[in-house]
XYZ file of C-alpha atoms in Angstrom:
569
model
C 44.028 -53.822 112.262
C 41.873 -56.941 112.721
C 44.909 -59.259 112.830
C 43.681 -61.201 109.807
C 46.574 -62.801 107.961
C 44.626 -64.567 105.239
C 41.129 -65.228 104.044
C 39.411 -67.431 101.455
C 36.191 -67.083 99.515
C 34.311 -70.296 98.766
C 31.465 -70.595 96.333
C 29.504 -73.546 94.970
C 30.547 -75.025 91.658
C 28.229 -75.450 88.703
C 28.059 -79.180 89.437
C 26.994 -78.533 93.040
C 24.249 -76.161 91.921
C 23.039 -78.685 89.352
C 22.905 -81.525 91.874
C 21.135 -79.320 94.420
C 18.457 -78.440 91.864
C 18.107 -82.114 90.978
C 17.733 -83.076 94.634
C 15.126 -80.373 95.156
C 13.211 -81.629 92.123
C 13.321 -85.215 93.420
C 12.202 -84.095 96.889
C 9.313 -82.138 95.391
C 8.298 -85.171 93.342
C 8.343 -87.390 96.473
C 6.197 -84.883 98.380
C 3.830 -84.738 95.461
C 3.541 -88.535 95.349
C 2.896 -88.780 99.098
C 0.295 -86.045 98.943
C -1.435 -87.750 96.032
C -1.447 -91.070 97.889
C -2.912 -89.387 100.990
C -5.668 -87.770 98.977
C -6.435 -91.047 97.235
C -6.631 -92.869 100.582
C -9.173 -90.346 101.739
C -11.347 -91.151 98.790
C -10.392 -88.150 96.772
C -9.277 -88.161 93.224
C -5.877 -86.808 92.456
C -5.659 -84.143 89.843
C -5.440 -80.431 89.512
C -6.492 -78.746 92.686
C -6.192 -74.999 93.174
C -7.160 -73.415 96.443
C -9.192 -76.495 97.422
C -6.030 -78.500 98.139
C -5.790 -80.541 94.983
C -2.316 -81.356 93.733
C -1.226 -81.013 90.122
C 1.045 -83.772 88.876
C 2.895 -81.159 86.829
C 3.871 -79.039 89.795
C 7.492 -79.006 91.006
C 10.856 -77.815 89.864
C 11.874 -78.373 86.286
C 14.951 -77.535 84.300
C 14.003 -75.159 81.522
C 14.809 -76.035 77.964
C 17.309 -73.581 76.519
C 16.610 -71.634 73.336
C 19.520 -70.598 71.208
C 19.730 -66.857 70.582
C 20.162 -65.544 67.098
C 23.416 -64.066 65.863
C 22.676 -60.452 66.772
C 21.301 -61.172 70.239
C 24.324 -63.339 71.022
C 26.617 -60.508 69.946
C 24.735 -57.998 72.074
C 24.759 -60.327 75.088
C 28.504 -60.910 74.806
C 29.062 -57.168 74.412
C 27.192 -56.606 77.664
C 29.370 -59.264 79.247
C 32.493 -57.374 78.204
C 30.982 -54.199 79.642
C 30.368 -55.959 82.949
C 33.952 -57.236 83.002
C 35.184 -53.723 82.189
C 33.307 -52.267 85.153
C 35.067 -54.699 87.479
C 38.525 -54.473 85.889
C 38.953 -51.296 83.863
C 42.727 -50.861 84.170
C 43.798 -52.660 80.931
C 41.242 -50.781 78.855
C 42.099 -47.510 80.580
C 45.788 -48.039 79.818
C 44.983 -48.793 76.174
C 43.043 -45.527 76.027
C 45.430 -43.233 77.888
C 48.850 -44.316 76.554
C 48.390 -43.329 72.868
C 46.595 -40.099 73.790
C 49.429 -39.040 76.105
C 51.944 -40.001 73.414
C 50.056 -37.925 70.841
C 50.335 -34.924 73.132
C 54.016 -35.399 73.888
C 55.220 -35.968 70.332
C 53.734 -32.642 69.279
C 56.783 -31.071 70.939
C 58.703 -32.193 67.862
C 56.261 -30.271 65.643
C 56.946 -26.866 67.161
C 57.471 -24.465 64.270
C 57.071 -27.317 61.781
C 56.467 -26.514 58.122
C 55.741 -29.388 55.789
C 58.495 -29.673 53.145
C 57.670 -28.833 49.555
C 58.853 -30.535 46.407
C 60.976 -27.814 44.804
C 64.741 -28.485 44.708
C 65.466 -25.659 47.167
C 63.030 -27.041 49.746
C 64.463 -30.558 49.725
C 67.855 -29.838 51.241
C 69.343 -28.047 54.248
C 71.629 -25.074 53.609
C 74.685 -24.969 55.862
C 75.665 -21.841 57.778
C 78.698 -19.770 56.829
C 81.202 -19.808 59.681
C 84.077 -17.417 60.445
C 85.631 -15.871 63.506
C 82.802 -13.338 63.497
C 80.215 -16.071 64.097
C 81.918 -17.263 67.285
C 80.533 -16.163 70.632
C 82.613 -15.682 73.812
C 85.805 -16.951 72.238
C 89.347 -17.025 73.643
C 92.426 -17.420 71.413
C 95.679 -18.264 73.244
C 98.782 -17.165 71.248
C 102.433 -17.678 72.134
C 105.277 -17.150 72.631
C 105.088 -13.486 73.540
C 108.335 -12.505 71.798
C 107.006 -13.897 68.501
C 103.673 -12.061 68.557
C 103.727 -8.928 66.321
C 102.449 -5.732 67.947
C 99.747 -5.445 65.288
C 98.678 -9.108 65.556
C 95.062 -8.235 66.377
C 94.927 -5.798 63.467
C 96.331 -8.344 61.021
C 93.768 -10.962 62.064
C 90.991 -8.369 62.057
C 91.700 -7.491 58.446
C 90.927 -11.069 57.458
C 87.462 -10.914 58.950
C 84.607 -10.490 56.456
C 82.609 -7.302 56.672
C 79.417 -9.349 57.017
C 78.392 -12.946 57.588
C 75.438 -14.929 56.401
C 75.791 -17.478 59.104
C 72.887 -16.083 61.030
C 72.464 -15.697 64.732
C 74.563 -13.567 67.085
C 77.974 -12.475 65.796
C 81.092 -11.195 67.508
C 82.414 -7.634 67.106
C 85.898 -7.229 65.500
C 86.696 -4.779 68.302
C 86.470 -7.666 70.741
C 89.267 -9.509 68.989
C 92.131 -7.826 70.882
C 90.459 -8.530 74.220
C 89.942 -12.186 73.271
C 93.634 -12.862 72.558
C 95.399 -14.561 75.501
C 99.192 -14.317 75.210
C 101.257 -17.242 76.439
C 104.802 -16.492 77.619
C 106.946 -19.576 77.481
C 107.601 -22.667 75.431
C 105.340 -25.097 73.621
C 105.027 -27.029 76.879
C 103.581 -23.947 78.562
C 101.180 -23.509 75.657
C 100.040 -27.128 75.932
C 99.582 -26.776 79.691
C 97.383 -23.708 79.195
C 95.258 -25.585 76.671
C 94.931 -28.572 79.045
C 93.858 -26.405 81.958
C 91.514 -24.112 80.037
C 90.267 -26.312 77.199
C 86.654 -25.579 78.061
C 87.171 -21.852 77.380
C 89.465 -22.073 74.349
C 87.270 -21.407 71.317
C 87.755 -21.806 68.390
C 91.391 -22.659 69.187
C 94.897 -21.243 69.703
C 98.331 -21.475 68.167
C 102.027 -21.425 69.023
C 104.141 -19.480 66.514
C 107.192 -21.648 67.130
C 110.658 -21.069 68.627
C 114.091 -22.631 68.505
C 112.814 -25.790 70.238
C 109.422 -26.332 68.549
C 107.772 -25.697 65.178
C 104.571 -23.641 64.757
C 101.638 -25.574 66.221
C 97.913 -24.880 66.497
C 95.166 -26.484 68.594
C 91.422 -26.310 67.948
C 88.263 -27.443 69.679
C 87.842 -31.027 68.572
C 84.246 -31.575 69.598
C 82.998 -28.701 67.471
C 82.506 -28.128 63.787
C 85.311 -28.527 61.266
C 85.118 -24.768 60.702
C 86.875 -24.190 64.062
C 90.037 -25.809 62.684
C 89.990 -23.711 59.504
C 89.444 -20.468 61.444
C 92.369 -21.197 63.786
C 94.743 -22.266 61.009
C 93.932 -19.181 58.918
C 94.803 -16.906 61.871
C 98.094 -18.783 62.334
C 98.957 -18.482 58.623
C 98.171 -14.764 58.659
C 100.705 -14.052 61.422
C 103.355 -16.417 60.049
C 103.263 -15.185 56.437
C 102.215 -11.591 57.105
C 99.645 -12.089 54.361
C 96.051 -11.333 55.260
C 93.754 -14.016 53.871
C 90.018 -13.517 54.348
C 88.359 -16.919 54.682
C 84.994 -18.370 55.609
C 83.823 -21.949 55.952
C 80.582 -23.456 54.735
C 79.823 -27.173 54.537
C 78.096 -28.663 51.543
C 74.322 -28.500 51.589
C 72.764 -31.767 52.798
C 69.858 -33.483 50.959
C 67.931 -33.524 54.204
C 65.398 -30.941 55.290
C 66.096 -29.395 58.668
C 62.896 -30.766 60.202
C 63.496 -34.381 59.110
C 65.267 -35.369 62.320
C 62.433 -34.177 64.554
C 59.864 -35.691 62.226
C 61.546 -39.092 62.488
C 61.596 -38.848 66.270
C 57.901 -38.009 66.247
C 57.153 -40.979 63.968
C 59.187 -43.420 66.082
C 57.793 -42.400 69.476
C 54.180 -42.148 68.363
C 54.578 -45.372 66.403
C 55.813 -47.192 69.502
C 52.831 -46.004 71.541
C 50.393 -46.966 68.796
C 52.057 -50.364 68.516
C 51.767 -51.016 72.240
C 48.188 -50.037 73.029
C 46.408 -52.781 70.980
C 48.410 -55.364 72.954
C 46.166 -54.663 75.955
C 43.275 -56.107 73.938
C 44.960 -59.535 74.040
C 44.797 -59.777 77.844
C 41.140 -60.678 78.383
C 40.797 -63.174 75.477
C 43.942 -64.926 76.709
C 42.599 -65.179 80.266
C 39.230 -66.365 78.973
C 40.869 -69.131 76.953
C 43.231 -70.261 79.720
C 40.360 -70.554 82.204
C 38.215 -72.500 79.711
C 35.506 -69.834 79.760
C 35.453 -69.708 75.974
C 34.957 -73.468 75.739
C 32.026 -73.070 78.108
C 30.579 -70.446 75.770
C 30.915 -72.679 72.744
C 29.518 -75.721 74.531
C 26.419 -73.641 75.334
C 25.790 -72.748 71.709
C 27.695 -69.481 71.354
C 28.822 -68.846 67.799
C 32.418 -67.869 67.225
C 31.380 -65.036 64.923
C 29.178 -63.580 67.669
C 31.935 -63.823 70.265
C 34.687 -62.198 68.230
C 32.352 -59.591 66.769
C 31.275 -58.523 70.263
C 34.868 -58.305 71.477
C 35.989 -56.395 68.387
C 33.116 -53.900 68.707
C 33.875 -53.306 72.382
C 37.588 -52.731 71.848
C 36.974 -50.723 68.689
C 35.222 -48.104 70.813
C 38.588 -47.453 72.460
C 40.232 -47.340 69.037
C 37.630 -44.803 67.941
C 38.275 -42.525 70.917
C 42.061 -42.796 70.512
C 41.864 -41.931 66.803
C 39.553 -38.959 67.290
C 41.484 -37.442 70.191
C 44.876 -37.978 68.505
C 43.742 -36.220 65.318
C 42.277 -33.345 67.351
C 45.606 -32.928 69.155
C 47.601 -33.010 65.917
C 45.322 -30.515 64.214
C 45.359 -28.213 67.210
C 49.158 -27.990 67.214
C 49.728 -27.336 63.507
C 47.910 -27.340 60.205
C 51.046 -28.397 58.317
C 49.759 -31.874 57.504
C 49.204 -33.596 54.202
C 45.458 -34.333 54.172
C 45.018 -35.143 57.851
C 41.534 -36.508 57.173
C 43.079 -39.519 55.406
C 45.297 -40.185 58.408
C 42.103 -40.101 60.479
C 40.583 -42.875 58.351
C 43.781 -44.883 58.455
C 43.967 -44.829 62.269
C 40.548 -46.516 62.321
C 41.690 -49.264 59.975
C 44.981 -49.659 61.807
C 43.269 -49.956 65.194
C 40.924 -52.676 63.931
C 43.704 -54.668 62.253
C 45.961 -54.429 65.327
C 43.107 -55.454 67.623
C 42.378 -58.564 65.559
C 46.094 -59.358 65.472
C 46.114 -59.263 69.284
C 43.161 -61.671 69.317
C 45.025 -64.087 67.071
C 48.069 -63.951 69.349
C 45.821 -64.662 72.354
C 44.852 -68.005 70.765
C 48.382 -69.332 71.217
C 49.846 -67.444 74.200
C 50.446 -69.422 77.376
C 49.946 -66.439 79.685
C 48.621 -62.903 79.638
C 52.138 -61.521 79.951
C 53.333 -63.538 76.960
C 50.350 -62.374 74.891
C 50.976 -58.718 75.726
C 54.735 -58.916 75.186
C 54.470 -60.645 71.820
C 51.638 -58.436 70.552
C 53.474 -55.224 71.492
C 56.946 -56.432 70.474
C 55.793 -57.836 67.146
C 54.209 -54.521 66.235
C 57.085 -52.340 67.445
C 59.873 -54.384 65.830
C 60.005 -52.665 62.424
C 59.807 -49.082 63.707
C 63.554 -48.457 63.985
C 64.311 -49.570 60.385
C 61.644 -47.662 58.547
C 63.758 -44.583 57.901
C 66.076 -46.415 55.509
C 63.617 -48.847 53.894
C 60.618 -46.768 52.903
C 59.207 -48.862 50.086
C 60.248 -52.131 51.730
C 58.364 -51.015 54.836
C 55.165 -50.558 52.919
C 55.195 -53.511 50.597
C 56.938 -56.060 52.819
C 56.823 -55.171 56.496
C 53.414 -53.570 56.002
C 52.076 -56.862 54.699
C 53.242 -58.649 57.846
C 52.222 -56.212 60.566
C 49.884 -53.201 60.676
C 52.670 -51.168 62.315
C 54.501 -50.971 58.992
C 51.451 -49.290 57.471
C 51.229 -46.920 60.436
C 54.776 -45.681 59.860
C 54.107 -45.301 56.143
C 50.976 -43.222 56.829
C 52.887 -40.945 59.230
C 55.618 -40.489 56.618
C 52.946 -39.411 54.140
C 51.309 -37.059 56.642
C 54.618 -35.288 57.305
C 56.082 -35.727 53.781
C 59.207 -37.323 55.241
C 61.891 -37.886 52.601
C 59.647 -36.047 50.096
C 57.529 -39.171 49.835
C 54.546 -37.177 48.523
C 56.464 -35.510 45.706
C 55.731 -36.205 42.079
C 58.529 -34.428 40.317
C 58.545 -30.856 41.591
C 54.925 -30.828 42.808
C 53.019 -32.481 45.628
C 50.726 -35.385 44.692
C 47.180 -34.118 44.192
C 45.380 -37.353 45.145
C 46.168 -38.499 48.705
C 44.401 -41.820 48.154
C 47.121 -42.987 45.773
C 48.358 -46.525 46.467
C 51.811 -45.197 47.328
C 50.368 -42.602 49.723
C 47.443 -43.218 52.086
C 45.735 -45.698 49.758
C 48.296 -48.455 50.268
C 48.269 -48.443 54.111
C 44.460 -48.238 54.214
C 44.091 -51.103 51.720
C 46.620 -53.221 53.576
C 44.861 -52.725 56.921
C 41.461 -53.588 55.419
C 42.870 -56.792 53.938
C 44.660 -57.641 57.190
C 41.458 -57.100 59.189
C 39.549 -59.402 56.852
C 42.194 -62.128 56.956
C 42.684 -61.947 60.743
C 38.958 -62.024 61.501
C 38.521 -64.932 59.114
C 41.372 -66.749 60.834
C 39.695 -66.278 64.225
C 36.468 -67.819 62.951
C 38.340 -70.594 61.149
C 40.474 -71.395 64.186
C 37.552 -71.571 66.617
C 35.306 -73.449 64.191
C 37.747 -76.290 63.552
C 40.743 -76.046 61.305
C 41.228 -78.010 58.115
C 44.274 -79.658 59.662
C 42.156 -81.082 62.478
C 39.645 -82.389 59.968
C 42.406 -84.008 57.925
C 43.814 -85.671 61.035
C 40.386 -86.976 61.969
C 39.974 -88.458 58.499
C 43.374 -90.100 58.692
C 42.679 -91.618 62.106
C 40.937 -94.957 61.743
C 39.376 -96.681 64.706
C 37.695 -100.052 64.709
C 33.928 -99.907 65.074
C 32.644 -101.545 68.188
C 29.995 -103.324 66.129
C 32.699 -105.064 64.112
C 34.205 -106.816 67.100
C 32.921 -110.205 68.256
C 33.449 -109.553 71.981
C 30.800 -106.864 72.312
C 27.942 -107.497 74.755
C 24.421 -107.662 73.428
C 23.427 -104.719 75.641
C 26.074 -102.549 73.988
C 24.942 -103.575 70.511
C 21.348 -102.821 71.469
C 22.279 -99.379 72.842
C 24.267 -98.505 69.726
C 21.366 -99.436 67.481
C 18.930 -97.536 69.701
C 21.001 -94.339 69.649
C 21.498 -94.546 65.892
C 17.752 -94.936 65.339
C 16.461 -92.630 68.131
C 16.911 -88.972 67.190
C 14.662 -87.861 70.076
C 17.310 -88.265 72.802
C 18.342 -85.014 74.466
C 21.998 -86.010 74.153
C 23.508 -88.379 71.625
C 27.193 -89.234 71.476
C 27.856 -91.243 68.326
C 31.127 -93.001 67.459
C 33.457 -90.603 69.284
C 37.187 -91.328 69.489
C 39.887 -89.198 71.076
C 43.582 -90.009 70.944
C 46.467 -88.022 72.391
C 49.342 -89.078 70.206
C 49.519 -92.869 70.438
C 47.448 -92.947 73.635
C 43.779 -93.590 72.850
C 41.712 -92.100 75.691
C 38.256 -92.780 74.221
C 37.628 -95.240 71.401
C 34.413 -95.315 69.396
C 32.080 -94.510 72.290
C 28.337 -94.289 71.581
C 25.504 -93.614 74.006
C 22.371 -91.532 74.349
C 20.565 -89.804 77.199
C 16.810 -89.520 76.977
C 14.999 -86.389 78.015
C 14.311 -86.455 81.729
C 16.668 -89.390 82.250
C 19.307 -89.356 84.998
C 22.557 -90.575 83.477
C 25.781 -91.528 85.249
C 29.128 -92.052 83.524
C 31.153 -94.475 85.664
C 34.615 -95.927 85.273
C 38.048 -96.225 86.910
C 40.737 -93.572 86.648
C 41.973 -93.272 83.091
C 38.850 -94.814 81.583
C 38.111 -91.623 79.596
C 35.293 -90.055 81.628
C 36.764 -86.562 81.693
C 37.742 -86.809 78.033
C 34.184 -87.786 77.111
C 32.730 -84.868 79.073
C 35.242 -82.539 77.401
C 34.115 -83.825 74.003
C 30.491 -83.153 74.918
C 31.324 -79.677 76.214
C 33.240 -78.885 73.060
C 36.498 -78.243 74.921
C 38.367 -80.674 72.675
C 37.709 -82.116 69.240
C 37.464 -85.799 68.374
C 40.231 -87.619 66.531
C 37.910 -89.178 63.962
C 35.514 -87.500 61.572
C 32.758 -90.083 61.215
C 31.077 -89.452 64.576
C 28.987 -86.612 65.925
C 27.572 -85.257 69.172
C 23.989 -83.980 69.189
C 22.600 -81.773 71.961
C 18.870 -81.374 71.403
C 19.448 -82.452 67.805
C 22.013 -79.707 67.274
C 25.393 -81.061 66.062
C 28.362 -79.660 67.972
C 30.519 -79.755 64.856
C 28.317 -77.018 63.361
C 28.879 -74.533 66.199
């Protein structure tokens, strides 16, 4: 409406703000000096003057000395930071909250009429229905040729029908049999044409009694149960042999409870949603790392344990809400659960372990999309194989990813594959290692290991320390071509612990390219310091070392900021 195609927002950088403050401090000091000289020229003594016009030499702008917060205050401050970020960009957290709750509501459709399986032999298999012509609904039986059909054909077939059926459901009336027979006048070709044109209505099948040009033939509905073929063939045999044979069909009982299929669908779909929602927790840490915000935190004295504790507490609030609401939904739909309170505890542990796993992935991802995709895909990968590898899921896949423990816990909650059975009775202690105890223990151990890895990774890995020990650089003092001023500065820094900043024997190499070699200097409190050099001299690398963005290649040096060693952050 305003015909604005593009706009830009400019803001000062931290360096510009710093230099502006410095310039204001210098200007204030100059004004103070001039005022003092003017007062002195008028025969007045300079010193502290309040309302009488005297000038205090201590007046003016000063940079305040920072005081490092303790562990708990740092954690609380970083938690408030996450809350502020959430208020400005709530969509990822909202998605992490809504997706599993919606999934919990939808998967309850699979639990309609659900009854948890028992452990008796009769409750661990599915009984097949008994099928006969009586169990068919709206059936049509084409019979031909007309001259071969006995006048009492319907009566002969009707005699073979059982007086009752245990197949269940609606059943056909024997009186309907005569009306359901469709006579075909003609040859086998005419019979085949009728079947081709009316195959959708031919149930369970039809038969051709044969003539001089074709043998007896029967056709049955191929996309139905095998019982349709047996019903049709028995009717054909009855008319051909004039022997009434009463027959019924029943498949073998299957070692699979009738609700197992729906239970597996519920486990897979809910498992996928629960695997995906912790991946949203990897988005902000990844962005923070890519934009060097985390390095800025660490260079300002933030402890890694405070940072990751604050993030875990913030995201765990979402985990808490998801777990509570999901359990409420499950309990509201049915009470046919195996100790739902243990599943409640497990969802807490699972949420924490999955959140920390997302944090670990964020340390290595090159983009937010990559972090989300890997965190969600890594968790969801084992879901589709759990049904055939129950124990392997728990003891192998469960040790690799928290999702394996989630599937195991859902199996226990629903008693899928009679996993809770001990002989012919249900296990009395749900905290058994093969029931809820194993998944809960695994998630606790995974949370401990993942959180420890986060602290270890951000505090300097052993591999980095080994590489720094292996890297040997020649001390500047050992060379003969060093200027006396450099030797003097090195000795001064080594013997002057009162400097605000001390960089001692720092070396940084990128592969075979040495960017900074054994640099040592100190900056006194209140001193203005400038780091000058041509492009490629190592200025930016030195500043990055001081900020803590990168680690040195050697282990003998140290950087002190107000006597605090950066290696101890």
